[in-house]
Every structure is written in structure tokens, then in C-alpha cells.
Coordinates of C-alpha atoms in Angstrom, one line a residue:
M1 CA -27.7 67.2 75.9
D2 CA -29.7 66.6 78.4
L3 CA -32.9 65.9 76.6
L4 CA -30.9 63.2 74.0
Q5 CA -29.7 61.8 77.2
S6 CA -33.1 61.0 79.1
S7 CA -34.8 60.0 75.6
Y8 CA -31.5 57.4 76.0
A9 CA -32.2 56.0 79.4
P10 CA -33.1 52.7 79.7
E11 CA -36.4 52.7 81.1
D12 CA -35.7 50.6 83.9
A13 CA -32.9 53.1 85.5
S14 CA -33.0 53.8 89.1
S15 CA -31.3 56.4 90.2
P16 CA -30.1 59.8 88.8
E17 CA -26.7 58.5 90.6
E18 CA -26.8 55.4 88.4
S19 CA -27.5 57.9 84.6
A20 CA -25.1 60.1 85.9
A21 CA -21.8 57.5 85.9
D22 CA -23.8 56.2 82.8
S23 CA -22.8 58.6 81.0
S24 CA -20.0 59.7 82.1
P25 CA -16.8 60.3 79.9
D26 CA -14.5 56.9 81.1
S27 CA -17.7 54.6 80.6
S28 CA -19.0 52.4 77.5
P29 CA -20.4 54.4 74.6
L30 CA -24.3 52.7 73.8
R31 CA -25.3 50.8 72.9
L32 CA -28.9 49.8 70.6
P33 CA -30.3 46.9 71.4
S34 CA -30.2 43.5 68.1
K35 CA -33.5 43.1 66.5
S36 CA -34.5 40.3 64.1
A37 CA -36.8 40.2 60.9
A38 CA -36.6 37.0 60.7
P39 CA -40.1 34.5 62.0
A40 CA -39.0 32.7 65.4
V41 CA -37.6 28.8 64.0
D42 CA -37.9 25.3 66.4
D43 CA -35.8 23.5 64.4
T44 CA -36.1 20.9 67.4
A45 CA -37.7 18.1 65.0
L46 CA -34.7 19.0 62.3
A47 CA -32.5 18.3 64.9
L48 CA -34.2 15.0 66.4
S49 CA -34.4 13.6 62.6
A50 CA -30.5 14.3 61.5
A51 CA -30.3 12.7 65.4
A52 CA -32.2 9.8 64.1
S53 CA -30.9 9.6 60.2
A54 CA -27.1 10.2 60.7
S55 CA -27.4 5.5 62.2
R56 CA -29.5 4.4 58.9
P57 CA -28.9 4.1 55.7
L58 CA -30.4 6.1 53.0
D59 CA -33.9 4.9 51.8
P60 CA -33.6 4.1 48.3
S61 CA -37.2 4.9 47.5
L62 CA -36.4 8.4 48.5
H63 CA -36.7 11.9 45.5
L64 CA -35.3 14.2 48.0
V65 CA -33.6 14.4 51.1
A66 CA -33.6 16.6 53.4
F67 CA -29.6 16.7 54.8
N68 CA -25.8 15.5 53.5
P69 CA -25.5 12.4 54.1
T70 CA -21.9 10.4 54.7
A71 CA -20.2 8.0 52.6
D72 CA -20.6 5.3 55.5
Q73 CA -24.6 6.1 54.7
L74 CA -24.6 6.0 51.4
W75 CA -22.5 2.4 50.8
A76 CA -24.2 0.9 53.5
P77 CA -26.1 -2.3 52.9
I78 CA -30.1 -2.3 52.8
V79 CA -30.2 -5.8 54.9
G80 CA -28.7 -6.0 57.9
P81 CA -25.5 -4.8 59.8
Q82 CA -22.3 -3.7 58.1
H83 CA -19.7 -6.3 58.5
P84 CA -17.5 -5.4 61.6
H85 CA -14.5 -7.1 60.7
A86 CA -14.2 -5.5 57.0
P87 CA -10.6 -4.8 56.7
I88 CA -11.3 -1.9 53.9
S89 CA -14.7 -0.6 54.5
S90 CA -16.7 -0.5 49.9
A91 CA -16.7 3.5 50.4
S92 CA -13.3 4.2 51.0
G93 CA -12.1 3.4 47.6
N94 CA -11.7 -0.1 46.9
R95 CA -14.1 -0.2 43.8
N96 CA -13.3 -0.1 40.3
H97 CA -17.3 -0.5 39.1
K98 CA -21.0 1.6 39.8
L99 CA -22.0 -1.7 41.7
G100 CA -19.0 -2.6 43.4
H101 CA -15.5 -4.3 42.8
V102 CA -15.1 -6.7 38.9
E103 CA -12.3 -8.4 39.3
D104 CA -10.4 -8.6 35.6
A105 CA -11.4 -10.5 32.7
A106 CA -9.8 -14.0 31.8
V107 CA -10.2 -14.0 28.3
L108 CA -8.5 -12.4 25.6
P109 CA -10.8 -8.9 23.7
F110 CA -9.4 -11.2 20.8
L111 CA -10.8 -14.4 21.4
F112 CA -13.7 -12.7 23.0
D113 CA -14.8 -10.9 19.8
E114 CA -14.0 -14.0 17.7
Q115 CA -16.2 -15.8 19.8
Y116 CA -19.0 -13.1 19.4
N117 CA -19.0 -13.0 16.1
T118 CA -18.8 -17.1 15.5
F119 CA -22.0 -16.3 17.4
H120 CA -23.3 -14.3 15.5
R121 CA -22.3 -15.6 11.7
F122 CA -23.3 -18.7 12.7
G123 CA -25.3 -19.4 15.7
Y124 CA -22.8 -21.8 18.0
A125 CA -19.5 -20.1 20.4
S126 CA -17.2 -22.2 23.0
D127 CA -17.6 -21.3 26.4
P128 CA -15.0 -18.7 27.6
S129 CA -12.9 -23.0 29.9
G130 CA -13.4 -23.3 25.0
L131 CA -15.1 -27.1 25.9
H132 CA -18.6 -26.8 25.5
I133 CA -20.1 -25.0 22.5
V134 CA -22.9 -23.3 23.3
G135 CA -25.5 -22.7 20.4
D136 CA -26.3 -24.8 17.1
A137 CA -25.8 -28.8 18.3
Q138 CA -25.3 -29.7 15.3
T139 CA -22.8 -27.7 14.6
Q140 CA -20.3 -28.9 17.5
A141 CA -17.3 -31.0 17.0
P142 CA -13.6 -31.0 18.1
E143 CA -12.9 -28.1 17.2
P144 CA -15.3 -26.3 15.3
D145 CA -14.7 -22.7 12.8
T146 CA -15.5 -19.3 13.6
V147 CA -15.0 -16.9 11.1
Y148 CA -11.7 -16.1 11.8
N149 CA -10.5 -19.1 10.9
L150 CA -12.4 -19.6 8.0
A151 CA -11.3 -19.5 3.9
P152 CA -12.6 -16.8 2.1
S153 CA -14.2 -19.5 -0.2
E154 CA -16.1 -21.1 2.8
H155 CA -18.1 -17.1 3.6
K156 CA -18.3 -17.0 0.0
R157 CA -20.5 -21.1 0.1
R158 CA -22.3 -19.9 3.4
R159 CA -23.6 -16.8 2.3
L160 CA -25.4 -18.1 -0.6
L161 CA -26.6 -21.2 0.6
A162 CA -28.3 -18.9 4.2
K163 CA -29.7 -16.9 0.3
E164 CA -31.3 -19.4 -1.3
D165 CA -32.7 -21.1 2.4
N166 CA -34.2 -16.8 2.9
Q167 CA -34.9 -16.5 -0.2
E168 CA -38.9 -16.8 -0.8
E169 CA -39.1 -18.5 -3.8
P170 CA -36.0 -20.4 -5.1
L171 CA -35.1 -19.9 -9.4
P172 CA -36.3 -22.5 -11.4
P173 CA -33.3 -24.7 -12.7
E174 CA -33.4 -23.0 -16.1
A175 CA -32.4 -20.3 -14.5
R176 CA -29.2 -21.2 -14.4
N177 CA -28.4 -21.5 -17.9
P178 CA -27.2 -18.7 -19.3
A179 CA -28.6 -18.7 -23.4
S180 CA -32.1 -19.3 -20.6
E181 CA -35.1 -17.0 -21.6
D182 CA -35.6 -17.3 -17.8
W183 CA -31.8 -16.5 -16.8
V184 CA -31.9 -12.8 -19.0
L185 CA -35.1 -12.2 -16.5
H186 CA -33.8 -13.3 -13.3
N187 CA -30.1 -13.4 -13.3
K188 CA -28.7 -9.6 -11.5
Q189 CA -25.7 -9.7 -15.2
S190 CA -29.1 -9.3 -16.8
P191 CA -30.1 -5.9 -17.8
W192 CA -33.2 -7.1 -18.4
A193 CA -33.4 -8.7 -14.6
G194 CA -36.8 -7.5 -12.5
K195 CA -38.0 -5.6 -15.7
K196 CA -40.7 -8.1 -16.0
E197 CA -43.0 -9.9 -13.7
A198 CA -44.1 -12.7 -16.4
P199 CA -41.3 -13.7 -18.9
P200 CA -42.1 -12.5 -21.6
A201 CA -43.7 -14.6 -25.3
E202 CA -40.1 -14.1 -27.4
L203 CA -36.9 -12.6 -26.9
T204 CA -36.3 -9.9 -28.5
E205 CA -33.0 -10.2 -30.6
E206 CA -31.1 -8.0 -28.6
Q207 CA -32.2 -10.0 -26.0
K208 CA -30.9 -13.2 -27.3
Q209 CA -27.7 -11.4 -29.0
Y210 CA -26.7 -10.8 -25.1
A211 CA -27.6 -14.5 -23.9
E212 CA -25.5 -16.0 -26.5
A213 CA -22.8 -14.1 -26.3
H214 CA -22.6 -14.4 -22.3
A215 CA -23.1 -18.3 -22.1
A216 CA -20.2 -18.3 -25.1
K217 CA -18.2 -16.2 -22.8
K218 CA -19.0 -18.7 -19.9
A219 CA -18.8 -21.7 -20.8
E220 CA -14.9 -20.3 -22.9
K221 CA -13.5 -18.8 -19.4
E222 CA -15.1 -22.3 -17.2
A223 CA -12.9 -24.3 -20.2
R224 CA -9.5 -22.5 -19.2
A225 CA -10.6 -22.2 -16.6
E226 CA -10.0 -26.7 -16.2
G227 CA -7.6 -26.8 -18.5
K228 CA -9.1 -27.7 -21.9
V229 CA -9.3 -24.0 -24.0
E230 CA -7.7 -25.5 -27.6
R231 CA -5.5 -23.0 -29.9
A232 CA -7.9 -22.3 -32.7
E233 CA -5.1 -24.7 -35.7
V234 CA -4.4 -21.3 -38.7
V235 CA -3.9 -22.8 -41.2
V236 CA 0.4 -21.6 -42.4
K237 CA 0.2 -19.9 -45.4
S238 CA 1.7 -17.8 -48.1
T239 CA 1.5 -16.7 -50.9
F240 CA 3.9 -15.0 -53.4
H241 CA 2.7 -11.9 -55.7
G242 CA 6.0 -11.0 -58.1
K243 CA 6.4 -12.3 -61.1
E244 CA 9.1 -15.1 -60.4
E245 CA 10.9 -15.9 -57.8
R246 CA 13.9 -16.5 -59.8
D247 CA 14.8 -14.3 -62.3
Y248 CA 17.0 -16.6 -65.7
Q249 CA 20.4 -16.2 -63.5
G250 CA 18.6 -18.4 -60.8
R251 CA 18.9 -15.8 -58.1
S252 CA 16.1 -15.7 -55.8
W253 CA 13.8 -12.5 -55.6
I254 CA 15.0 -11.4 -51.8
T255 CA 19.1 -11.2 -53.3
P256 CA 20.4 -7.7 -52.7
P257 CA 21.3 -5.9 -55.8
K258 CA 25.2 -6.1 -56.4
D259 CA 25.3 -2.2 -57.6
A260 CA 23.6 -1.8 -53.3
K261 CA 26.0 0.4 -52.4
A262 CA 25.7 4.3 -49.5
T263 CA 26.6 6.6 -51.9
N264 CA 27.9 9.3 -49.3
D265 CA 28.7 9.7 -46.2
H266 CA 25.6 12.5 -45.0
C267 CA 21.7 12.3 -45.0
Y268 CA 19.3 15.0 -45.3
I269 CA 15.4 15.2 -44.3
P270 CA 13.0 14.1 -46.9
K271 CA 10.9 17.1 -48.1
R272 CA 7.9 14.4 -50.1
C273 CA 6.4 11.2 -50.3
V274 CA 6.8 9.1 -53.5
H275 CA 5.1 6.5 -53.2
E276 CA 2.2 4.2 -51.1
W277 CA 2.4 1.3 -50.5
V278 CA -1.4 0.1 -49.6
G279 CA -2.2 -3.3 -49.2
H280 CA -3.6 -4.7 -45.5
T281 CA -6.4 -4.2 -43.8
K282 CA -5.7 -2.8 -40.4
G283 CA -3.3 -0.3 -39.1
V284 CA 0.6 -1.4 -39.7
S285 CA 2.2 -2.1 -36.8
A286 CA 6.0 -2.4 -37.1
I287 CA 8.3 -2.4 -40.1
R288 CA 11.9 -3.1 -41.3
F289 CA 14.1 -2.6 -44.2
F290 CA 16.2 -5.8 -45.4
P291 CA 19.6 -5.9 -43.2
K292 CA 22.3 -3.6 -44.6
Y293 CA 20.5 -3.4 -47.8
G294 CA 16.8 -1.8 -47.4
H295 CA 16.1 -3.2 -51.5
L296 CA 12.6 -4.8 -49.2
L297 CA 10.4 -3.4 -46.7
L298 CA 8.3 -6.4 -44.3
S299 CA 5.8 -5.5 -42.3
A300 CA 3.7 -6.3 -39.5
S301 CA -0.6 -5.6 -39.6
M302 CA -3.4 -5.9 -37.1
D303 CA -5.8 -7.9 -39.7
C304 CA -3.0 -10.8 -38.7
K305 CA -1.2 -10.9 -42.5
I306 CA 2.9 -9.9 -42.3
K307 CA 4.3 -8.4 -46.0
I308 CA 7.0 -7.5 -47.9
W309 CA 7.7 -5.3 -50.2
D310 CA 9.5 -4.5 -52.7
V311 CA 11.6 -1.0 -53.0
L312 CA 13.5 -0.4 -55.8
E313 CA 12.3 -1.0 -58.7
S314 CA 8.5 -2.5 -58.6
R315 CA 7.8 -0.9 -55.3
T316 CA 4.4 -4.0 -54.9
C317 CA 4.0 -6.7 -52.9
M318 CA 6.5 -10.1 -53.1
R319 CA 4.5 -12.5 -50.6
T320 CA 2.5 -12.3 -47.4
Y321 CA 2.1 -14.1 -44.3
M322 CA -0.2 -16.2 -42.8
G323 CA 0.1 -17.8 -40.1
H324 CA -1.0 -15.8 -37.4
S325 CA -4.0 -15.5 -35.9
K326 CA -4.9 -12.6 -34.0
A327 CA -2.7 -9.5 -34.5
V328 CA 1.1 -9.4 -34.6
R329 CA 3.0 -7.2 -32.4
D330 CA 6.7 -7.1 -33.8
I331 CA 9.0 -8.6 -35.9
S332 CA 12.6 -9.1 -36.6
F333 CA 14.4 -9.6 -39.9
S334 CA 18.5 -12.0 -39.3
N335 CA 20.8 -10.5 -39.4
D336 CA 21.8 -11.6 -43.1
G337 CA 17.4 -11.2 -43.6
T338 CA 16.8 -14.3 -44.7
K339 CA 15.1 -15.4 -42.0
F340 CA 13.1 -13.3 -39.6
L341 CA 10.4 -13.2 -36.0
S342 CA 6.9 -12.2 -36.0
A343 CA 5.3 -12.0 -32.3
G344 CA 1.5 -12.3 -31.8
Y345 CA -1.6 -11.7 -29.8
D346 CA -2.4 -15.8 -30.7
R347 CA 0.5 -15.5 -27.8
N348 CA 2.3 -17.1 -30.9
I349 CA 6.5 -16.6 -32.0
Q350 CA 7.1 -18.1 -35.6
Y351 CA 10.1 -18.4 -37.7
W352 CA 9.8 -17.8 -41.1
D353 CA 11.3 -18.6 -44.1
T354 CA 12.3 -15.0 -45.9
E355 CA 12.2 -16.5 -49.4
T356 CA 9.9 -19.5 -49.7
G357 CA 7.4 -18.2 -46.8
Q358 CA 6.9 -21.6 -44.5
V359 CA 7.6 -21.8 -40.7
I360 CA 10.4 -23.1 -39.5
S361 CA 9.9 -23.2 -35.9
T362 CA 7.3 -21.5 -33.6
F363 CA 7.2 -21.0 -30.0
S364 CA 4.9 -20.1 -26.8
T365 CA 4.8 -20.1 -23.5
G366 CA 1.2 -19.3 -22.9
K367 CA 1.4 -15.6 -23.2
V368 CA 1.7 -12.7 -24.7
P369 CA 5.1 -11.5 -26.2
Y370 CA 5.6 -8.0 -27.0
V371 CA 8.8 -7.6 -29.0
V372 CA 11.0 -10.4 -29.5
K373 CA 15.0 -10.3 -30.9
L374 CA 17.5 -12.9 -31.6
N375 CA 21.6 -12.2 -30.8
P376 CA 23.0 -9.6 -33.1
D377 CA 26.6 -12.3 -33.0
E378 CA 27.1 -14.5 -35.7
D379 CA 27.8 -17.1 -33.9
K380 CA 24.3 -17.1 -31.7
Q381 CA 22.4 -16.6 -34.9
H382 CA 20.2 -19.5 -32.8
I383 CA 19.2 -17.4 -29.7
L384 CA 15.7 -16.1 -29.1
L385 CA 14.8 -13.5 -27.1
A386 CA 11.1 -12.9 -26.2
G387 CA 10.2 -9.6 -23.3
M388 CA 5.9 -11.7 -22.7
S389 CA 3.3 -9.8 -21.1
D390 CA 4.1 -11.9 -17.9
K391 CA 6.7 -9.6 -16.7
K392 CA 9.9 -11.8 -18.3
I393 CA 12.1 -12.1 -20.5
V394 CA 13.0 -15.5 -22.6
Q395 CA 15.4 -17.0 -23.7
W396 CA 15.2 -20.2 -26.2
D397 CA 17.4 -22.3 -28.4
M398 CA 15.9 -22.3 -31.7
K399 CA 17.6 -25.4 -32.0
S400 CA 17.0 -27.5 -29.3
G401 CA 13.5 -26.0 -29.0
Q402 CA 14.3 -25.3 -25.1
V403 CA 13.9 -22.4 -22.7
T404 CA 17.8 -22.2 -21.6
Q405 CA 16.8 -18.5 -20.0
E406 CA 14.9 -16.7 -18.0
Y407 CA 14.7 -13.0 -16.9
D408 CA 12.2 -12.4 -14.1
Q409 CA 12.9 -8.9 -11.9
H410 CA 10.5 -6.5 -14.0
L411 CA 6.8 -5.6 -12.7
G412 CA 5.2 -4.9 -15.9
A413 CA 5.1 -6.6 -19.3
V414 CA 8.3 -5.8 -21.4
N415 CA 8.4 -3.7 -24.3
T416 CA 11.9 -3.9 -25.5
I417 CA 14.8 -5.7 -25.8
T418 CA 18.6 -3.6 -27.2
F419 CA 22.0 -5.4 -27.5
V420 CA 25.2 -2.5 -26.0
D421 CA 28.5 -3.4 -25.7
N422 CA 29.6 -5.6 -28.6
N423 CA 26.4 -7.7 -27.3
R424 CA 27.3 -8.9 -24.2
R425 CA 24.8 -7.2 -22.1
F426 CA 20.6 -6.1 -23.3
V427 CA 18.7 -3.6 -21.3
T428 CA 15.0 -3.2 -21.4
S429 CA 12.8 -1.7 -20.4
S430 CA 9.0 -2.6 -18.7
D431 CA 6.1 -1.3 -18.1
D432 CA 7.1 -1.1 -14.0
K433 CA 8.6 2.5 -15.6
S434 CA 12.0 1.0 -15.1
L435 CA 15.2 0.3 -17.4
R436 CA 17.5 -2.8 -17.1
V437 CA 20.5 -3.8 -17.9
W438 CA 21.5 -7.7 -18.1
E439 CA 24.9 -9.3 -18.6
F440 CA 23.6 -12.2 -22.0
G441 CA 22.8 -15.2 -20.2
I442 CA 22.9 -14.2 -16.5
P443 CA 19.5 -13.4 -15.2
V444 CA 20.7 -10.9 -12.9
V445 CA 20.2 -7.2 -13.2
I446 CA 24.0 -5.3 -13.2
K447 CA 22.3 -2.0 -13.5
Y448 CA 18.5 -1.5 -11.9
I449 CA 17.6 2.8 -13.3
S450 CA 14.1 4.0 -12.1
E451 CA 12.6 7.4 -10.9
P452 CA 10.1 8.4 -9.6
H453 CA 9.8 11.5 -12.3
M454 CA 10.3 8.2 -14.8
H455 CA 7.4 7.4 -18.0
S456 CA 7.0 3.8 -19.1
M457 CA 9.8 3.4 -22.6
P458 CA 8.1 1.0 -25.1
S459 CA 10.2 2.8 -27.9
I460 CA 14.9 2.2 -27.2
A461 CA 17.5 3.1 -30.5
L462 CA 20.0 2.4 -30.1
H463 CA 23.0 4.7 -31.6
P464 CA 24.6 4.0 -34.5
N465 CA 28.2 4.8 -33.4
S466 CA 26.7 2.1 -30.2
N467 CA 27.6 5.0 -27.1
W468 CA 24.2 6.5 -26.7
L469 CA 20.2 4.4 -26.5
A470 CA 17.5 7.0 -27.2
A471 CA 14.2 6.0 -25.8
Q472 CA 11.1 7.1 -26.0
S473 CA 9.4 8.6 -23.0
L474 CA 5.4 8.4 -22.2
D475 CA 5.5 12.0 -21.0
N476 CA 5.9 13.2 -25.0
Q477 CA 9.9 13.7 -24.7
I478 CA 13.0 11.4 -26.2
L479 CA 16.2 10.2 -23.0
I480 CA 19.1 9.6 -23.5
Y481 CA 21.1 7.9 -21.9
S482 CA 24.7 6.3 -22.0
T483 CA 25.9 2.7 -23.2
K484 CA 28.3 3.7 -21.2
E485 CA 29.3 1.2 -17.4
R486 CA 27.4 4.1 -15.2
F487 CA 24.4 4.1 -18.0
Q488 CA 23.7 7.7 -17.0
L489 CA 21.0 10.1 -17.8
N490 CA 22.7 12.6 -20.5
K491 CA 20.8 15.1 -18.9
K492 CA 22.4 18.0 -21.8
K493 CA 19.6 16.5 -24.8
R494 CA 16.3 16.2 -24.6
F495 CA 13.5 15.8 -27.9
A496 CA 10.4 17.5 -26.7
G497 CA 7.0 18.5 -29.3
H498 CA 5.6 15.7 -30.2
I499 CA 2.5 14.2 -29.0
V500 CA 3.4 10.7 -27.9
A501 CA 0.8 10.1 -24.3
G502 CA -1.0 6.0 -24.4
Y503 CA 0.9 5.9 -27.6
A504 CA 4.2 3.1 -28.7
C505 CA 5.3 5.1 -31.6
Q506 CA 9.7 4.2 -32.3
V507 CA 12.0 6.4 -32.6
N508 CA 14.6 5.0 -34.7
F509 CA 19.0 7.5 -36.0
S510 CA 19.9 8.4 -39.2
P511 CA 22.3 6.1 -40.6
D512 CA 24.5 8.6 -39.9
G513 CA 24.1 9.5 -36.4
R514 CA 22.7 14.2 -37.2
F515 CA 18.9 12.9 -36.9
V516 CA 16.7 11.9 -34.7
M517 CA 13.4 11.3 -35.1
S518 CA 10.1 9.1 -34.2
G519 CA 6.3 9.1 -35.5
D520 CA 3.5 10.3 -32.2
G521 CA -0.2 10.5 -32.3
E522 CA -1.3 13.2 -34.9
G523 CA 0.8 11.5 -37.2
S524 CA 3.4 13.3 -38.1
C525 CA 6.8 11.7 -37.8
W526 CA 9.4 14.4 -36.1
F527 CA 13.3 15.3 -37.0
W528 CA 15.2 16.5 -35.0
D529 CA 18.4 17.2 -34.5
W530 CA 21.6 15.6 -32.6
K531 CA 23.2 18.3 -32.0
S532 CA 22.0 21.0 -31.4
C533 CA 18.4 19.0 -29.5
R534 CA 15.9 21.1 -32.2
R535 CA 13.6 20.3 -34.7
F536 CA 13.9 20.6 -38.3
K537 CA 11.5 18.8 -39.6
T538 CA 8.0 18.0 -39.6
L539 CA 6.1 15.5 -42.2
K540 CA 2.2 14.9 -41.1
C541 CA 2.4 11.4 -42.7
H542 CA -0.9 10.2 -41.6
N543 CA -4.5 10.6 -40.7
G544 CA -4.8 8.7 -37.9
V545 CA -1.6 7.3 -35.1
C546 CA 2.3 7.9 -37.0
I547 CA 3.2 4.1 -35.0
G548 CA 6.4 3.7 -36.9
C549 CA 9.0 5.5 -39.2
E550 CA 13.0 3.7 -40.2
W551 CA 15.5 5.2 -42.6
H552 CA 17.0 3.1 -44.7
P553 CA 20.2 2.0 -44.1
L554 CA 21.8 3.0 -47.3
E555 CA 19.8 5.8 -49.3
T556 CA 21.0 8.9 -47.2
S557 CA 17.2 10.5 -48.1
K558 CA 15.0 8.4 -48.5
V559 CA 12.9 7.8 -45.0
A560 CA 9.2 4.8 -45.2
T561 CA 6.3 5.5 -42.8
C562 CA 3.6 3.4 -41.3
G563 CA 0.6 4.0 -39.5
W564 CA -2.7 2.4 -38.2
D565 CA -4.5 3.7 -40.8
G566 CA -3.0 1.2 -43.2
V567 CA -0.6 2.8 -45.1
I568 CA 3.1 3.2 -46.1
K569 CA 4.7 5.6 -47.4
Y570 CA 7.8 5.8 -48.8
W571 CA 9.3 9.5 -48.1
D572 CA 12.6 10.8 -50.3

């Protein structure tokens, strides 16, 4: 211990008594001297530079700062003293921009965008005061046009002018004529535009046909826009093909036989084809039996002709009616069969005399009629209803030739008109996938039927008991609606199995109401039982679409069908 104490004794100990006193138990513990390994640093210059820099702003050209500056140093002005009487220093937060305090703009965003786009589009704009125009001096006006108050036609005109100004080589005047060679080469609508740099010596036949067709189409469009289109004059004529128009007793050829009456009250499904009427050169769109007797069959075709055929005796074509310039869409007999209506794609509705073949009246609104119907009441046989392509049902008084009413609630072309409730109301269907019920003579819808799952219904037939409507839906099913006050859908009755999507195949009933029948897109005629809704039979009738089917009003098992193959077949 003595050796240890002597080794730790300080060098400047003067006497043994002092060392003994230090080593006593009551004295403080032994402390080792502290030593630093870092070299000595002279911070005098650093302290002086910090003290000097604390009183002056930073130099903006410095890339390195050796101390942490204060906010006042960062925002102090470079030249001149700080404002002594500033109530709030600029560094205290009175700043909304990196360059200082910017006041709110007095120009609305819309007005700024309007003038900005106007300047970049037209080369001029209004200054913020709104009193002067900056830019092109030629466009200065008291109220100059902007990009937002110009009509679309004016935008188009200015674009065309700018395009012509920027075009290096303007088009020659001949390039504006669709029938010229330059138009075929330069116009974008031509399939040969830009194919050759130099015009060919002579146009090919294909190019000539294309140019002529385009020129004719353009001329017709311009004439229609100017209202100078004149309807093509169609020579109305009729040809009688029978042996004689009157028999030895002076009776007309349309007179029904006296012994024509129903054999029994039960109808049966036909089994075989007993006759084919071939005379139309194109597809047949509709057929109608002579009312009550069915000894004649009227047919409308896409070859612009209407023919009437003998059903009972000779089964030949009795008369041809030619008065439409385009395909015939629909036909409808009067109650006694002596007159009938026809609607064609030439936008005309013609009222014919069945016996003589003369046109009594012609009606037109300038739109395509899709369906025509006479009021079934005996005292209203002079009232015509037509469903048009412009969403309207138009009502004419054929005695005066004037339009007496328009029903215009539909949103699409009207396809069918069906009278119900003792002819006091009628139901219409349209391409807008809805059914509407109207009071006759009142253009207000009393019942509107439209559901998200509904499809367009191009054909509707009335059940013989007048309590139900069968509607051909384009989702390949036939739906049944009640004709009572509520016109509800009968969810228990639904006839399906046939393919009619895309085709306006007609639906019909047997005279006793026991069977429902319809054509389909594959050329077949389908028969269903009314009570059980089960498919009863399917007949392969036509090569194309079987568009129409009619049950004979007296013969209980005879059915006539028509199709797009131009043939009318009679089944027994």
C-alpha cells in the first residue's frame, strides 16, 4: 500500500505529514488528471466573424454559409437599412408568395381564360380594364367576339379560312367539282386522294362511277336542303288479271259468295301446304284476308306493288295495284273490304278502291308511315290514323283531307296501332320500347307502360274476346297484356321458342282464340296453345324470314303465310 500511495503521490508534495493527511480515510477519493486527445483550436477568429456577420445581411452570391443565419438576416434588404417604422416585419409572416406579399387578383378565372384563349386563337384580347383591346388592330370593335360567344358555324368558317391561308398551294377551282378528275385526286372523301402526284390521263371506270354517284348524291342533298326536291311522279295504274270484272248477274268480282260461312267453332292446326302464290319479285311484307269472308287475300310487297289473290276458286291473281315508288310497308282493309289503305316508304299513304283499282286519296306529312289504320266504328270509317317515323300518330279526316289531330308523346318511330275498349281507346307501340294508351281524339296518354327489361314491340294482335293483347317482343317472346283499365302484364302467359330478334314478325290469333301463331326469322311458323302456353306445332314455311301469318276468318284450319322469299303459301 505504501508503494501504491507513493506512486500516486503528487510530485509537488512538500512533507510527509501532508501526504499522510491526504491518505486518511476521512479525505476525498483520489482523482486522476483529465487529458484531451483533440488538438487545441483557436476560436478567436470564428467568434469575431460571427459577431461581425450578425449585424449585416447575407451576401446573395455566397454558395456556402458557415453559420446559421436568423430570419431577419435572410429577409433583410440588400441595399439600404431596414424600415424603422414597419409595424410588421416581412419575416413575421406577412407573405403569400416567395417574392413577398401579392394582393388578390381582380379578374375572375373564367374571364381570364376567355381572354387568354381568345388571344391565342384570334390574336387579340381585352386588357384587364376592359376598355382597350390588345393585339390585332383590324379586329378592334366595341364588343369583339371571343371564343365563348361565337357560333359553331363561325368557328368552322374561321378554321377553314385559316387552313386556306396556311395552305402552300391552294386547290384549283376544278377540285371543288365532285365530277372532275381533280376532285378525285385532292378531296379527302375520295378513296384515291393523294395516291398520285400528277393527275392521270384518264379516270378508270370505278373512279368515274364513284365521282358521278357522289355528285348526284351531293346535288340531291343540296336540293333537299333548299326545299327544291320534287317528288317523283308515279303513274298510278291498276291491272285486272281475272276473266271478267262482273259475272252474268252483274255482281262484282269482289262480292263474297253467298254460301260462305263458318263450318264449326273449333280451329285446328294446319298440316300441309295446299297452294303457293308466286307473283311478287321481292319479299312480301304483309298479307290481309278480305274482312269477314276471306275469299280474297291482299298482299303488299317490297317490289312497290300490291296484289289481290283469289282464295276459294281459281287461286290466281285478280288485280295488281301500282302507285308507290318504293316498297310498301303496311296495308289495311276497311270494314266492308271495298276500300283499303297502303303505306309505302315513298312517304305516301294511298286510299284505294278495291274493285276498280283507283286511288281515291293520297296523304303525306313528308315522313315515312309505318302503320295505317282506319277507325273500326262504322260511322268513323273516314278517319285515318297513321304511325309515322317522326314519333307521331297523325289523324286525318279523309272527307276534308285535313289533319285533325296529332298524338306526339312517343320518343321513337311508331310501329303499331290497336283499337281496344269498343274502339274508344287505342294502344300504340314504338321504337322507344314502350306502350302508350290513348283516348281516341284526345292527344294525352292515359296509360304509359315502360320497364327497363322491355324491348321494342313491332307487332300487336287483339285476342278475339277483346280482353288481351299479344305483343311480339324483340327478345324472342310474346307478351300478353290486359285491355282492362290497368293494362297490366299477364306474367303467367308467355310464349317463347321462336327467333324474332331484329325482325318485325307479325303475331296473330285463331278465330276461336285457342291458338297463338307467329312467324320467325328462320322461315318457320309457330303455333302455341293459348291456355297452357306450350308449343303446339312448328311448320317450316319459307326459305327466308316468315314475316306475316293470317288465319282464315271462316275456314277453321287454313292459314296463309308470307316471307321475304316473295312467296305466299296457303296451309290446310
